[in-house]
Short mmCIF file of C-alpha atoms in Angstrom, two decimals:
data_model
loop_
_atom_site.label_atom_id
_atom_site.label_comp_id
_atom_site.label_asym_id
_atom_site.label_seq_id
_atom_site.Cartn_x
_atom_site.Cartn_y
_atom_site.Cartn_z
CA ASP A 9 196.99 134.11 -5.70
CA THR A 10 198.57 133.98 -2.32
CA ALA A 11 199.28 130.35 -2.31
CA GLU A 12 202.89 130.51 -2.97
CA LYS A 13 203.51 132.62 0.44
CA ALA A 14 201.43 130.65 2.13
CA ALA A 15 202.74 126.98 1.28
CA PRO A 16 206.12 127.55 3.26
CA HIS A 17 203.46 128.15 6.74
CA ALA A 18 201.12 125.23 6.57
CA ASP A 19 201.08 121.82 5.88
CA GLY A 20 198.71 121.66 3.23
CA VAL A 21 195.07 123.32 1.99
CA GLY A 22 191.81 121.52 4.01
CA LEU A 23 189.00 123.39 1.47
CA LEU A 24 190.10 124.79 -2.16
CA ARG A 25 186.50 126.02 -3.32
CA LEU A 26 185.88 125.86 -6.40
CA GLU A 27 182.99 128.42 -6.55
CA HIS A 28 185.45 131.13 -5.40
CA MET A 29 187.90 130.82 -8.31
CA LEU A 30 184.64 130.84 -10.99
CA THR A 31 183.12 133.87 -9.55
CA THR A 32 185.61 136.10 -10.96
CA SER A 33 184.65 134.97 -14.49
CA GLY A 34 181.87 136.47 -13.91
CA MET A 35 179.45 133.62 -15.96
CA HIS A 36 177.34 131.22 -13.71
CA PRO A 37 178.98 127.86 -14.48
CA ILE A 38 176.43 126.45 -16.51
CA GLU A 39 176.12 129.48 -18.77
CA TYR A 40 179.75 128.14 -20.12
CA ILE A 41 178.73 124.35 -20.74
CA ARG A 42 174.87 125.96 -22.66
CA GLN A 43 177.22 127.98 -24.77
CA GLY A 44 179.54 125.74 -25.47
CA ARG A 45 182.23 127.03 -23.40
CA SER A 46 182.97 123.36 -21.03
CA LYS A 47 186.78 123.58 -22.22
CA GLU A 48 187.14 126.97 -21.23
CA LEU A 49 185.27 126.64 -17.78
CA GLU A 50 187.59 123.26 -17.42
CA GLU A 51 190.64 125.61 -18.56
CA ILE A 52 189.74 127.53 -15.39
CA ILE A 53 188.93 125.31 -12.35
CA PHE A 54 192.63 123.40 -14.07
CA ASP A 55 194.69 126.67 -13.85
CA GLY A 56 192.89 127.92 -10.72
CA VAL A 57 193.40 124.47 -9.08
CA GLU A 58 197.34 123.67 -10.68
CA LYS A 59 198.14 127.37 -9.06
CA VAL A 60 197.23 126.06 -5.85
CA ALA A 61 198.75 122.12 -5.77
CA LYS A 62 202.28 123.58 -7.48
CA ALA A 63 202.52 125.68 -4.77
CA PHE A 64 202.28 123.38 -2.00
CA TYR A 65 203.34 119.96 -3.94
CA PRO A 66 203.35 117.30 -2.03
CA LYS A 67 201.55 118.66 0.36
CA LYS A 68 197.41 117.46 0.40
CA VAL A 69 194.96 119.87 -1.33
CA TRP A 70 191.72 119.31 -0.10
CA VAL A 71 189.10 120.21 -3.63
CA ARG A 72 185.56 120.69 -2.88
CA SER A 73 183.83 119.89 -5.85
CA LEU A 74 181.46 123.20 -7.29
CA ASP A 75 179.46 123.95 -4.87
CA ALA A 76 177.30 126.64 -5.94
CA ARG A 77 173.93 127.60 -4.06
CA THR A 78 171.15 129.38 -6.14
CA ASP A 79 171.62 132.34 -4.25
CA GLU A 80 175.26 133.28 -4.51
CA PHE A 81 175.15 132.62 -8.91
CA ARG A 82 172.15 134.87 -9.50
CA GLU A 83 173.88 137.62 -10.14
CA MET A 84 176.04 136.18 -12.49
CA LYS A 85 175.94 135.60 -16.02
CA GLY A 86 173.63 133.14 -17.04
CA GLY A 87 172.42 132.89 -13.54
CA GLU A 88 168.62 134.80 -13.84
CA ASN A 89 167.29 131.57 -14.13
CA GLU A 90 168.03 130.37 -10.75
CA PRO A 91 165.76 129.14 -8.57
CA HIS A 92 164.05 131.66 -5.87
CA GLU A 93 164.65 129.19 -2.31
CA TYR A 94 163.48 129.83 1.14
CA ASN A 95 166.73 128.54 2.61
CA PRO A 96 169.32 128.40 -0.30
CA MET A 97 171.94 126.93 2.63
CA LEU A 98 168.86 123.50 2.35
CA GLY A 99 168.58 124.05 -1.02
CA TRP A 100 169.81 122.60 -3.91
CA HIS A 101 173.46 122.56 -4.51
CA GLY A 102 176.27 120.41 -3.98
CA ILE A 103 176.50 117.01 -5.56
CA ARG A 104 172.28 116.98 -5.74
CA ARG A 105 173.00 119.82 -8.57
CA SER A 106 176.56 118.52 -9.69
CA LEU A 107 174.49 115.32 -10.36
CA ASP A 108 171.70 117.49 -12.15
CA GLU A 109 173.57 119.04 -14.37
CA PRO A 110 176.25 116.18 -14.96
CA GLU A 111 178.18 117.92 -17.76
CA ILE A 112 179.50 120.32 -14.73
CA LEU A 113 181.06 117.36 -13.33
CA LYS A 114 182.51 116.00 -15.62
CA THR A 115 184.28 119.50 -16.80
CA GLU A 116 185.24 119.60 -12.74
CA LEU A 117 186.82 115.76 -13.69
CA ARG A 118 188.45 116.43 -16.92
CA ALA A 119 190.18 119.24 -14.83
CA LEU A 120 191.14 116.87 -12.11
CA LYS A 121 191.94 113.94 -14.37
CA ARG A 122 194.26 116.64 -16.52
CA LEU A 123 196.40 117.63 -13.13
CA HIS A 124 197.09 113.76 -11.97
CA GLU A 125 197.95 113.16 -15.49
CA LYS A 126 200.23 116.16 -14.63
CA GLY A 127 201.64 114.79 -11.81
CA LEU A 128 200.01 116.35 -9.26
CA ASP A 129 198.41 113.78 -7.43
CA ASN A 130 198.41 115.93 -4.23
CA ILE A 131 195.14 117.05 -4.90
CA VAL A 132 192.53 115.07 -3.04
CA TRP A 133 188.83 115.50 -4.16
CA GLU A 134 185.95 115.80 -2.15
CA LEU A 135 182.16 116.25 -2.65
CA PRO A 136 179.65 118.55 -0.65
CA PHE A 137 176.58 117.90 0.64
CA ILE A 138 176.22 114.54 -0.35
CA ILE A 139 172.93 112.35 1.46
CA ASN A 140 172.85 108.96 0.25
CA ILE A 141 175.57 106.25 -0.83
CA ALA A 142 173.09 106.82 -4.74
CA GLU A 143 174.82 110.06 -5.13
CA LEU A 144 178.41 108.90 -3.91
CA ARG A 145 178.27 105.50 -6.71
CA LYS A 146 176.70 107.28 -9.49
CA ALA A 147 179.49 110.40 -9.04
CA LYS A 148 182.16 107.15 -8.94
CA GLU A 149 180.28 106.10 -12.39
CA ILE A 150 180.50 109.29 -13.96
CA ALA A 151 184.93 109.52 -12.94
CA LYS A 152 185.27 105.88 -13.61
CA ASP A 153 183.63 106.51 -17.46
CA MET A 154 185.91 108.85 -17.85
CA GLY A 155 188.80 107.74 -16.98
CA ALA A 156 189.26 110.22 -13.76
CA PRO A 157 190.66 109.44 -10.02
CA SER A 158 187.23 108.58 -8.36
CA ASN A 159 189.05 107.98 -4.70
CA PHE A 160 186.45 110.70 -3.22
CA GLY A 161 186.27 111.94 0.02
CA ILE A 162 182.56 113.31 1.26
CA MET A 163 181.73 116.05 2.91
CA VAL A 164 179.58 115.34 5.69
CA GLU A 165 177.26 118.18 5.88
CA VAL A 166 173.80 117.00 6.85
CA PRO A 167 172.35 114.72 9.26
CA ALA A 168 171.48 111.99 6.98
CA CYS A 169 175.29 111.67 5.43
CA ALA A 170 176.23 111.48 9.97
CA ILE A 171 174.01 108.74 10.44
CA ASN A 172 175.08 106.63 7.42
CA ILE A 173 178.46 107.37 7.66
CA GLU A 174 179.61 103.92 7.94
CA GLU A 175 177.63 103.36 4.83
CA PHE A 176 179.67 105.38 3.35
CA CYS A 177 182.77 103.96 4.42
CA LYS A 178 181.99 100.46 2.85
CA GLU A 179 181.07 101.71 -0.26
CA GLY A 180 184.89 103.01 -0.25
CA ILE A 181 185.51 106.98 0.30
CA ALA A 182 189.02 108.80 0.62
CA PHE A 183 188.58 110.45 3.89
CA ALA A 184 185.56 112.27 5.38
CA SER A 185 185.24 116.06 6.24
CA PHE A 186 182.26 118.14 8.55
CA GLY A 187 180.47 120.83 7.26
CA SER A 188 179.80 122.21 10.62
CA ASN A 189 177.84 124.88 9.66
CA ASP A 190 175.60 123.42 7.41
CA LEU A 191 175.24 120.15 9.88
CA THR A 192 174.40 122.47 12.70
CA GLN A 193 171.64 124.14 10.78
#
């Protein structure tokens, strides 16, 4: 909501989190899919990212793919079946969850594709909590199959990713950002 006010005073957006846009809807993202309302979910993502990308254009807007932790979405409609984890910060979220529930990732990628087609090429997509090359390959494969941009960046948030950063670079990433709070934990 404050993108237009902030844009003249900033060099871009370093981290735009999709989950903050989705919590205002009151419904868990997977519930949209279960109810056959993925187009509505796509519109929420499209509209939210578009507002920010337009306000900052041509400055870069780094958008993080959905990073829904089990505890954050449990109280939302459709979230009652979220698993209870001892430490959700290190649990089932980020790209692993997106690959386990690929319809959410596909919905995000459809929104990204439409935004790029609309000329908002200042949007850069990043994959959160990635651990291994296979996850990156699978996400790129899904994007390619959909005709969506696949020049993702990654968030380095776990030691395995940090240790293997050269392999990620060889595989082809647009950039890497560090999630120091998760990496430290």
